Short mmCIF file of C-alpha atoms in Angstrom, two decimals:
data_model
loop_
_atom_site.label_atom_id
_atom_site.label_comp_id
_atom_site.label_asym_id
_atom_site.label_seq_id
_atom_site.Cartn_x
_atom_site.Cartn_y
_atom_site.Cartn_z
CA UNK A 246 19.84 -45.14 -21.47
CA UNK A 247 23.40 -45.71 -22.61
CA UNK A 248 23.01 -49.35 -21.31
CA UNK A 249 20.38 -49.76 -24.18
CA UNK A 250 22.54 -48.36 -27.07
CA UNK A 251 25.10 -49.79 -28.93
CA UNK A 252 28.54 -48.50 -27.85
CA UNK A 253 29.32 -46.35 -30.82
CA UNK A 254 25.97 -44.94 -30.31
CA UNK A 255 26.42 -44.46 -26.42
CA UNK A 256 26.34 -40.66 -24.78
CA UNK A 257 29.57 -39.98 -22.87
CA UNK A 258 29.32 -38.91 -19.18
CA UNK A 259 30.96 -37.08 -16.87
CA UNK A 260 31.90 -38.17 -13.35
CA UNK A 261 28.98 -36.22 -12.62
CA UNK A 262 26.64 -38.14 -14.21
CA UNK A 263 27.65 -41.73 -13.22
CA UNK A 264 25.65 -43.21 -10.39
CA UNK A 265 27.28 -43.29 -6.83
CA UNK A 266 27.18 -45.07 -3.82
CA UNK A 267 27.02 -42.90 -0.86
CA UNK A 268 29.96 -43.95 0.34
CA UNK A 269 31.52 -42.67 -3.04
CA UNK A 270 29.76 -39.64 -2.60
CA UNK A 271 31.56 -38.75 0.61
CA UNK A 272 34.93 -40.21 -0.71
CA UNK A 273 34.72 -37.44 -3.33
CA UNK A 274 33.68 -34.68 -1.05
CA UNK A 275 36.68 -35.60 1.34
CA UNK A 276 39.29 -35.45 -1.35
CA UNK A 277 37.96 -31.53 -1.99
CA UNK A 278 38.04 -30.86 1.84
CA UNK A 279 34.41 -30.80 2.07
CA UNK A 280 31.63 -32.79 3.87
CA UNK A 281 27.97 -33.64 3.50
CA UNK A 282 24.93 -32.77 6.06
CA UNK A 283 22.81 -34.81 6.83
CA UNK A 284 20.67 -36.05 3.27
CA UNK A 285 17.11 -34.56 3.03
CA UNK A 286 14.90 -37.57 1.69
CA UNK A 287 12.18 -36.31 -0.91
CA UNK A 288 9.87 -39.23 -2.06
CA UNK A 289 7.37 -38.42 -4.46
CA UNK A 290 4.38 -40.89 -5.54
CA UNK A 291 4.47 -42.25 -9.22
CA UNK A 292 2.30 -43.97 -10.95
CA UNK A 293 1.99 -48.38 -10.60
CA UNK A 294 1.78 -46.95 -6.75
CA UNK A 295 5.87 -46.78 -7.19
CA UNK A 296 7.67 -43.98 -5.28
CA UNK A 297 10.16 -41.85 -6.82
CA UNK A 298 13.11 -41.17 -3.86
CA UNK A 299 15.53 -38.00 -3.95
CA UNK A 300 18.15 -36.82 -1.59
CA UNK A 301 18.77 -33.64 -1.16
CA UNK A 302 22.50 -33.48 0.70
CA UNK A 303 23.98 -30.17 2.04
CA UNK A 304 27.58 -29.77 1.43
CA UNK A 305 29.64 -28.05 3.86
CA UNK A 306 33.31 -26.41 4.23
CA UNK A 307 34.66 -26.43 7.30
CA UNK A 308 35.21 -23.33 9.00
CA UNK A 309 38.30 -21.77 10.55
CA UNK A 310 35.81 -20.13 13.58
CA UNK A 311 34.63 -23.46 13.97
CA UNK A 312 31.28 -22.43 11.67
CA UNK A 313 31.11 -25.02 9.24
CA UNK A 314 30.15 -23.21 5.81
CA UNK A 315 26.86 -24.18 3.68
CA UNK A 316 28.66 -24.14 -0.14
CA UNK A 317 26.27 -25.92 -1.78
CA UNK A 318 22.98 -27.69 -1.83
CA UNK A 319 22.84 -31.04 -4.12
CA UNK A 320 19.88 -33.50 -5.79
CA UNK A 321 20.11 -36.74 -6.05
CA UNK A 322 18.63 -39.29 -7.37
CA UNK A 323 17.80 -42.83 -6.19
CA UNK A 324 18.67 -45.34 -8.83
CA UNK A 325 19.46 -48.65 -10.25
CA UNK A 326 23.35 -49.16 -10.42
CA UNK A 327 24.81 -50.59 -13.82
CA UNK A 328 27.54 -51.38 -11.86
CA UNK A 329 27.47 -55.46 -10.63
CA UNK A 330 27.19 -56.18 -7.40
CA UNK A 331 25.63 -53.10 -6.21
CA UNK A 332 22.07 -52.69 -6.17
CA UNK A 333 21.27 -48.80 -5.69
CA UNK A 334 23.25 -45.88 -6.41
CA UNK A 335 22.64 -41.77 -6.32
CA UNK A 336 22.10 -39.83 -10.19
CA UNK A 337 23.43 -36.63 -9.35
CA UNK A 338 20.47 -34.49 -11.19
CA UNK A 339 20.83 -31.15 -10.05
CA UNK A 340 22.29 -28.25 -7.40
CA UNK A 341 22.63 -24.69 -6.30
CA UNK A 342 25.80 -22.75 -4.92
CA UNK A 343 24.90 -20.48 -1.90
CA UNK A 344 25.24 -17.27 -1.89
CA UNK A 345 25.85 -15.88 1.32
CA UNK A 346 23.93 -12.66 2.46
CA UNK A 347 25.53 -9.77 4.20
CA UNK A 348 25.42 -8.59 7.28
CA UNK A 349 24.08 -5.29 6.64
CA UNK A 350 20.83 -7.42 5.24
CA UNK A 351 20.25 -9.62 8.31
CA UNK A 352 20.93 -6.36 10.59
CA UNK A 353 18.53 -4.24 8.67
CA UNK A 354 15.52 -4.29 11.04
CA UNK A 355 17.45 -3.07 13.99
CA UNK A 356 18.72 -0.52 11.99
CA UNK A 357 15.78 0.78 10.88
CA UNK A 358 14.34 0.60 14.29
CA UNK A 359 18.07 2.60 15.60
CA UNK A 360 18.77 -0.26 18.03
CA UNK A 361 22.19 -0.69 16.36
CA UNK A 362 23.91 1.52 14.08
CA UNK A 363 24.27 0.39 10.50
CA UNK A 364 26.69 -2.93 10.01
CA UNK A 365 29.07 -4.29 7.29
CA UNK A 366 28.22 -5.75 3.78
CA UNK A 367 30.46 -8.84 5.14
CA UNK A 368 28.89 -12.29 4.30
CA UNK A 369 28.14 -14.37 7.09
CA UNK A 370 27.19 -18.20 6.60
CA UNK A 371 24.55 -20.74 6.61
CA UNK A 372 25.10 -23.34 8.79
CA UNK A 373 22.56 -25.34 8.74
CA UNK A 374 19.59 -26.69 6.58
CA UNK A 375 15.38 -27.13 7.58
CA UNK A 376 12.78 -28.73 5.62
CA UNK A 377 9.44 -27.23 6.13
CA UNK A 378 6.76 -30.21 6.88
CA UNK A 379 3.77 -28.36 8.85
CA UNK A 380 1.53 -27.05 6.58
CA UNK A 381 4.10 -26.49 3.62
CA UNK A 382 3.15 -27.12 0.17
CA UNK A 383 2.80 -30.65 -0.90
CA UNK A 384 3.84 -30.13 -4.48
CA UNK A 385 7.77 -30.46 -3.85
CA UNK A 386 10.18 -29.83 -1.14
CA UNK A 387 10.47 -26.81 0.84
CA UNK A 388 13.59 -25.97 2.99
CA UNK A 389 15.34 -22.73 4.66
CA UNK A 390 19.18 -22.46 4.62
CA UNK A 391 20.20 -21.10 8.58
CA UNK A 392 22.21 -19.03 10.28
CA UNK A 393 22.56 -17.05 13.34
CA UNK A 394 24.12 -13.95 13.86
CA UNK A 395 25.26 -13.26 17.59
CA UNK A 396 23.65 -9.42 18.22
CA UNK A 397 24.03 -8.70 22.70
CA UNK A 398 22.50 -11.40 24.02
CA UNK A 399 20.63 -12.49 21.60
CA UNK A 400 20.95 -14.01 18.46
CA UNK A 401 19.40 -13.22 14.49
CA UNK A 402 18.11 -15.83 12.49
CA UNK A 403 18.28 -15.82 8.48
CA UNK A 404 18.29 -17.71 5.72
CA UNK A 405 17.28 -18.80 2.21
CA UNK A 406 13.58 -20.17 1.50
CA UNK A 407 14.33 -23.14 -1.04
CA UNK A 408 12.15 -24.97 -3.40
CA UNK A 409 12.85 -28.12 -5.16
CA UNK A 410 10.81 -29.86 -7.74
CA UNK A 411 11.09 -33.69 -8.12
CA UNK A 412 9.05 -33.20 -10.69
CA UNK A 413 11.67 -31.67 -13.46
CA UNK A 414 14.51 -31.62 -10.73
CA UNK A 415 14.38 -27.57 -10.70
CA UNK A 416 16.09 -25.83 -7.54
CA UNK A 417 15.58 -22.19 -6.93
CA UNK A 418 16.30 -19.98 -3.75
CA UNK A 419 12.90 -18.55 -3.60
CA UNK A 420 12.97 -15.72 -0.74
CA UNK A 421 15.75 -14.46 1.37
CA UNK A 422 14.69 -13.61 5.38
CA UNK A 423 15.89 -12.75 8.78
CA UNK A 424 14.11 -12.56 11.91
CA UNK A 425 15.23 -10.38 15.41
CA UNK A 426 13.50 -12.40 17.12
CA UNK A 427 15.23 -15.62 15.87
CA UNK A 428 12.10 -17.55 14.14
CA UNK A 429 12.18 -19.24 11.50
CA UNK A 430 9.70 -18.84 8.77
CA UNK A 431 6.55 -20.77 9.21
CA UNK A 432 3.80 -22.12 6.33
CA UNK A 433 0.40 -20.63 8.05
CA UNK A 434 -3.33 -22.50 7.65
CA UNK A 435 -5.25 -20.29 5.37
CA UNK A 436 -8.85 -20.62 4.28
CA UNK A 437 -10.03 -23.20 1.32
CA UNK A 438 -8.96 -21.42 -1.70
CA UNK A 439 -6.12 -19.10 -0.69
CA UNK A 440 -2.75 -19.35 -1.91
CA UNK A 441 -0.23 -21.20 0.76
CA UNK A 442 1.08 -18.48 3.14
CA UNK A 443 4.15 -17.93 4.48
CA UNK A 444 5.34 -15.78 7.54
CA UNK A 445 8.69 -14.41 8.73
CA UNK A 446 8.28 -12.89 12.04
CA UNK A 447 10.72 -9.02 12.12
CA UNK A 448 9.39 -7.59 15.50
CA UNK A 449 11.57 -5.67 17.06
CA UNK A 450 11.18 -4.98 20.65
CA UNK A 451 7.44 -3.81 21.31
CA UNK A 452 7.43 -2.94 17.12
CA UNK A 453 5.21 -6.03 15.51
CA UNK A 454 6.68 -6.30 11.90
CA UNK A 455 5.26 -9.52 10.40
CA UNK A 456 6.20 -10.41 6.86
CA UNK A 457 3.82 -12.96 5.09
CA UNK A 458 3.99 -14.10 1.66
CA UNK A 459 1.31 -15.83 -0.71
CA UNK A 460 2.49 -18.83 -2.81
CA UNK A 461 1.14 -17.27 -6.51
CA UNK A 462 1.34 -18.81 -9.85
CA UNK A 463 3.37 -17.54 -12.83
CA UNK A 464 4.18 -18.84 -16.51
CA UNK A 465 7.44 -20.54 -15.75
CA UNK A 466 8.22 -24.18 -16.48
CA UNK A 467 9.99 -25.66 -13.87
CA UNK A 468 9.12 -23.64 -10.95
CA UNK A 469 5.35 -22.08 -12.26
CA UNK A 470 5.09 -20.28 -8.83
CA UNK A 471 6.85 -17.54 -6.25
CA UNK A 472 6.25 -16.15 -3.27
CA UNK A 473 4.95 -12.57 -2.97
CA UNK A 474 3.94 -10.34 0.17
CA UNK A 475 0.64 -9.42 0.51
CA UNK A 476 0.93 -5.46 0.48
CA UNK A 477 -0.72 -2.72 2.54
CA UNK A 478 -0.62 -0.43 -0.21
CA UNK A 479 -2.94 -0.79 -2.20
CA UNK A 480 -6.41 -2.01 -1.93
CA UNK A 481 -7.38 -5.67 -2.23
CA UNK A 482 -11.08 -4.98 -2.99
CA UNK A 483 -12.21 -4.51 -6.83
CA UNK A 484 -14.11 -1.15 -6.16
CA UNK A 485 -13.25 1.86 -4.90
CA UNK A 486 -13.68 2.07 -0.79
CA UNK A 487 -12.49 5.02 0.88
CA UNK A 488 -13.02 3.93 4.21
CA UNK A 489 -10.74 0.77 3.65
CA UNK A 490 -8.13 3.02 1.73
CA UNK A 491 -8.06 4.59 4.97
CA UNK A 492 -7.60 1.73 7.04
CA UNK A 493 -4.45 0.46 4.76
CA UNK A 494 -2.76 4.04 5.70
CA UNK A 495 -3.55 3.53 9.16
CA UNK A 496 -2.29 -0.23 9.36
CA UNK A 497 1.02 1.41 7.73
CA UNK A 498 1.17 4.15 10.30
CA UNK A 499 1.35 1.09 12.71
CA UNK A 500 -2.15 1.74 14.27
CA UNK A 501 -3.37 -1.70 13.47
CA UNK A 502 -6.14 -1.92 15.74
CA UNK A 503 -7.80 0.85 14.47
CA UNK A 504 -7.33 0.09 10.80
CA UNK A 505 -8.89 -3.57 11.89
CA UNK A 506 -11.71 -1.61 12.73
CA UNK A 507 -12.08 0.45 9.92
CA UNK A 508 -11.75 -2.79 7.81
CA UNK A 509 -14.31 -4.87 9.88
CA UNK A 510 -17.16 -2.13 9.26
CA UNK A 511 -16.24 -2.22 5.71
CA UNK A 512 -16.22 -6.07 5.42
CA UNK A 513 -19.67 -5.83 7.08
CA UNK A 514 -20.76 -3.10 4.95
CA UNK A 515 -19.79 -4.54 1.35
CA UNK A 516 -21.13 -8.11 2.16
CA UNK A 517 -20.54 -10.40 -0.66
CA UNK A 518 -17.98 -7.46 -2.49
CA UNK A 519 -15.53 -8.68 0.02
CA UNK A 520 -12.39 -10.42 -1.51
CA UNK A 521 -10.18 -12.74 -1.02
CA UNK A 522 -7.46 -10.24 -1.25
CA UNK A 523 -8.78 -7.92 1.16
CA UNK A 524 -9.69 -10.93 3.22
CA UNK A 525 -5.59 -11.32 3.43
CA UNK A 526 -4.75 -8.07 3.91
CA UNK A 527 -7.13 -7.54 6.53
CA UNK A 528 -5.71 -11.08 8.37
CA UNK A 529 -2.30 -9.25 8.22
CA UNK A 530 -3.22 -6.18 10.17
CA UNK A 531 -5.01 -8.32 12.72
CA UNK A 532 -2.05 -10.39 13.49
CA UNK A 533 -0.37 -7.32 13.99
CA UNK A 534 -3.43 -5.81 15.90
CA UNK A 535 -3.21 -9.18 18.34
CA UNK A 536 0.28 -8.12 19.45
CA UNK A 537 -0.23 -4.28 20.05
CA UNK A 538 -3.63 -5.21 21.98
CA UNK A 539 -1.46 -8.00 24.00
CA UNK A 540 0.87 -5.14 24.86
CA UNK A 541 -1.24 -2.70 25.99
CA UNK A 542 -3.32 -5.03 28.18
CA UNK A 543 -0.53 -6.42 30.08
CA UNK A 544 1.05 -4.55 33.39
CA UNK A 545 4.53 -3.32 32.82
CA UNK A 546 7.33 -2.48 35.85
CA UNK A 547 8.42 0.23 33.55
CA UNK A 548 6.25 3.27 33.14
CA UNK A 549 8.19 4.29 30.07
CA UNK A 550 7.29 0.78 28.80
CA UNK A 551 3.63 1.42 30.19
CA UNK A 552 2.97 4.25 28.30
CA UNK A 553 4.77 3.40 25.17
CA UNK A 554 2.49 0.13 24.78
CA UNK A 555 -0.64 1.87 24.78
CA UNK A 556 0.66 4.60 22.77
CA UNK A 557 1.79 1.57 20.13
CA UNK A 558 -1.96 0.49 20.12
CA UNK A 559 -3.15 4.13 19.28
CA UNK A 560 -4.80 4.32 23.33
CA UNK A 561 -4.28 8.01 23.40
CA UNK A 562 -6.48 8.24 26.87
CA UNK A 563 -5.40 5.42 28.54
CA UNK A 564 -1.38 6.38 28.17
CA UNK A 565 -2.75 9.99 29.17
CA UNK A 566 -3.97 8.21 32.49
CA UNK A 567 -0.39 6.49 32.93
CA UNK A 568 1.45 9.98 33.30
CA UNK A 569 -1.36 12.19 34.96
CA UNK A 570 -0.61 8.85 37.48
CA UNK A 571 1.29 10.31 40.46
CA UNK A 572 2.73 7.05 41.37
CA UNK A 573 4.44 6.91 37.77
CA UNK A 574 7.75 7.35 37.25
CA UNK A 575 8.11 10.25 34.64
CA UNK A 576 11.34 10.23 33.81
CA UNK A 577 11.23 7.24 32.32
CA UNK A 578 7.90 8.12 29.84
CA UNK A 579 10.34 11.51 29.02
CA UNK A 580 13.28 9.02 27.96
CA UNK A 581 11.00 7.19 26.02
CA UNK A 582 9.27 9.93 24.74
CA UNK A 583 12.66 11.70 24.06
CA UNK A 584 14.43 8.90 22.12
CA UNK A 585 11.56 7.52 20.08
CA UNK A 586 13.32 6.60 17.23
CA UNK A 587 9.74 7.35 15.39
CA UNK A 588 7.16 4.66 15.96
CA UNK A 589 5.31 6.88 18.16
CA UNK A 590 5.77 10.06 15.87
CA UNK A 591 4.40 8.01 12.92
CA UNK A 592 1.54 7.25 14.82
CA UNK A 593 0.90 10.76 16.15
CA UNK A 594 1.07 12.28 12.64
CA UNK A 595 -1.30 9.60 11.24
CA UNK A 596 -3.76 10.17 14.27
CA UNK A 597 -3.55 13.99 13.34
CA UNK A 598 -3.97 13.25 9.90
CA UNK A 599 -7.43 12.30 10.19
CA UNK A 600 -8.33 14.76 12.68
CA UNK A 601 -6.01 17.39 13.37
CA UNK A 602 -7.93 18.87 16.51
CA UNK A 603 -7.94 15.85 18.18
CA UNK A 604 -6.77 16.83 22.06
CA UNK A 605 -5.47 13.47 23.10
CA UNK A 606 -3.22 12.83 20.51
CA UNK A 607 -1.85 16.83 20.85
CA UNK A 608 -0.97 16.26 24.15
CA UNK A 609 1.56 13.46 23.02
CA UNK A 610 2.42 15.59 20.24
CA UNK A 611 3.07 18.25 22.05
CA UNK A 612 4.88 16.03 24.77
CA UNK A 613 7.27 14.26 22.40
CA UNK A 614 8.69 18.05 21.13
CA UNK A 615 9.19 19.03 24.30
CA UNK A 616 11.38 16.40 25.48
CA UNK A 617 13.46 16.32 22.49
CA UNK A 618 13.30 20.45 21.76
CA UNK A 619 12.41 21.97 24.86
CA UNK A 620 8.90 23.83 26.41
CA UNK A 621 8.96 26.50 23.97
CA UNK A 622 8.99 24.76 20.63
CA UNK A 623 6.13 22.41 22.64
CA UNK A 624 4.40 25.64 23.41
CA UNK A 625 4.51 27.60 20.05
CA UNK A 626 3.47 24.60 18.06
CA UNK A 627 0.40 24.19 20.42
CA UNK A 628 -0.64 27.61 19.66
CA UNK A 629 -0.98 26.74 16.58
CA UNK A 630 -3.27 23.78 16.26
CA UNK A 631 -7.08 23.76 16.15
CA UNK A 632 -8.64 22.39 19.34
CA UNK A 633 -11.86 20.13 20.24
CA UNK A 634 -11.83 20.76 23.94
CA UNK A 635 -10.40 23.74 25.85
CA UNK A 636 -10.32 21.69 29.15
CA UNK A 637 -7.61 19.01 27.47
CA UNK A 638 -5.49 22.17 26.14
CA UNK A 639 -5.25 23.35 29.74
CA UNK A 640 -4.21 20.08 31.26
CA UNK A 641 -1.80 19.62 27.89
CA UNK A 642 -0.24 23.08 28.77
CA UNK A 643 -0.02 22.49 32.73
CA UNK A 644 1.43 18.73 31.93
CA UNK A 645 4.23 20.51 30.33
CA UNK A 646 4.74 22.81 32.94
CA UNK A 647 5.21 20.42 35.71
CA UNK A 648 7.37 18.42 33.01
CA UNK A 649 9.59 21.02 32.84
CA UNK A 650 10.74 21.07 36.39
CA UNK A 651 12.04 17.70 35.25
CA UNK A 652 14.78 19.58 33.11
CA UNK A 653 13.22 18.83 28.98
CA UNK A 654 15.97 17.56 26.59
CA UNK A 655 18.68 16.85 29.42
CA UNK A 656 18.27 13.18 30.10
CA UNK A 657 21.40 11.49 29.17
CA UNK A 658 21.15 8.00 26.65
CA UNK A 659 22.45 5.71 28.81
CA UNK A 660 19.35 6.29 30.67
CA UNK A 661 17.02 4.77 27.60
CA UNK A 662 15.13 1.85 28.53
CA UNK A 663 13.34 1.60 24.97
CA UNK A 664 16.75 0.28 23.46
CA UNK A 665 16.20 -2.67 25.69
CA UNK A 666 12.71 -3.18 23.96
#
């Protein structure tokens, strides 16, 4: 603009302002003992069939561990240069400064599973920078901030979701993640007419814990949407449904395939009542559901791991089948059962919460006391539950007893193959 004015009229600049080559660009980041990434091109159409062309440049510190540091993420802008003799330049427009999480964040879903005992609130860095292309959003530029943090053998992903707007040159961090597994987040197809989805994949071990998040509209100007998770607790249909109330505590108790169930009958039952809502809630469960089925249909070496599947996908019978199974190894299904850091209680109590003299799920009940308290606590609490077959009570009671003879509540930790799950 200033070129247009008359010079006492003119708008005075900073050295942030003034067009840059690249070149100049790196010159300056040198001088501060920094360095750029590797420029993230945004082109966006304009009218005239003209395209509009950004860069988006990381800006990194080196690192003293040899982890370069993620400080900052910058715009630019691809422009005409004033200055003679050079054609194009970069209008710095915008950034953001990173803030780093903290460990204790990125560890959090081992903790909460008791893989690992709770870690520091020390940051740790990005160190590098993605830009979604499958299936993200076309309306801007989406990108994750990385890192890893060594855990064993293994290693944690997590990061920043960023959003950039060419549109009014708005940057926002719009979700912070981590995955176990080491996934990135993913944009997932959804149906004509529901929000963009996105997915950040927490399983621990044989534990599904899938995280997705619906791109929703809000009265904002320069960023008029955010991501929020689609929640299991409360219902996504517009009347009042018992039966898929039901199925959302079940789904939360971890027994996925049975709330899929439950919310298949209900989707059949309500016909065009169905929403979109419930439509997403119930594709949640069922991508949990896929994994727990997986699981349970697949032959495992260890019988701890055996049972433990099935008992994840809520196949009371079938896991009673593993143990009654001379050829299993029992001692590990008692190490399993006695360190089950509570993803088979939860499960057990939910059962029992819908039908508290159900046999098969007492057995495992009763079980899962005994190898962490002993026969007698087993015993008296037996004694006092309502029963729906005499016949499973006896074979619950003599299970125990030949159990026993296998010392209850004596098997040592190191012994614990769930922690390698």
């Amino acid at each position: 603009m200033n070129r247009y004015l008359p010079k006492q009229a003119r708008i005075p600049v900073s050295a942030w302002d003034d067009p840059k080559t690249i070149q100049e660009i790196h010159s300056d980041l040198r001088k501060s003992g920094l360095f750029a990434g590797e420029p993230i091109q945004v082109e966006t159409a304009l009218k005239d069939k003209k395209k509009q062309t950004d860069l988006l440049i990381p800006i990194f510190k080196p690192g003293q561990d040899g982890d370069d540091r993620l400080t900052e993420l910058r715009a630019y802008r691809l422009v005409l240069n004033p200055t003679p003799n050079k054609k194009e330049a970069l209008q710095f427009v915008n950034q953001i400064e990173v803030r780093e999480l903290r460990e204790d964040f990125v560890t959090e879903p081992l903790v909460r599973a008791r893989v690992i005992n709770p870690s520091s609130d020390r940051p740790v860095p990005f160190t590098t920078v993605y830009r979604f292309e499958d299936r993200a959003p076309r309306n801007g530029a989406w990108l994750t901030l990385n890192g890893k943090l060594k855990q064993g053998d293994s290693s944690i992903a997590y990061g920043q979701v960023v959003y950039y707007n060419p549109t009014t040159t708005a940057m926002s961090v719009m979700l912070s993640w981590t995955s176990p597994d080491g996934e990135l987040p993913s944009w997932q197809a959804v149906p004509k007419g529901r929000p963009a989805e996105m997915v950040i994949n927490q399983t621990v071990g044989l534990e599904p814990d899938f995280q997705v998040y619906q791109l929703r509209s809000v009265k904002r100007k320069n960023i008029p949407f955010q991501l929020q998770p689609i929640s299991l607790s409360e219902s996504g249909l517009k009347s009042n449904n018992g039966a898929f109330v039901d199925a959302l505590f079940l789904a939360r108790s971890g027994l996925w395939s049975n709330a899929l169930e439950y919310m298949q009958s209900v989707k059949r039952q309500i016909g065009s009542d169905w929403t979109m809502n419930a439509q997403a809630q119930m594709d949640l469960v069922a991508r949990h559901a896929k994994v727990t089925k997986t699981q349970a249909d697949q032959p495992w070496a260890n019988s701890g791991q055996q049972v433990l599947a099935n008992l994840l996908d809520g196949r009371w019978e079938r896991a009673i089948q593993f143990v009654q199974n001379r050829e299993s190894d029992r001692t590990e299904v008692l190490d399993m059962l006695k360190f089950d850091p509570g993803r088979v209680q939860k499960r057990i109590n939910a059962a029992l919460n819908f039908d508290p003299a159900r046999s098969d799920v007492q057995m495992w009940a009763a079980l899962r006391l005994a190898s962490q308290q002993g026969k007698p606590s087993a015993i008296a609490w037996l004694a006092k539950q309502p029963s729906d077959s005499n016949v499973r009570r006896t074979q619950t009671l003599k299970l125990i007893n030949e159990l026993d003879s296998m010392t209850f509540g004596t098997v040592t930790p190191s012994a614990i193959s769930q922690n390698k799950n």
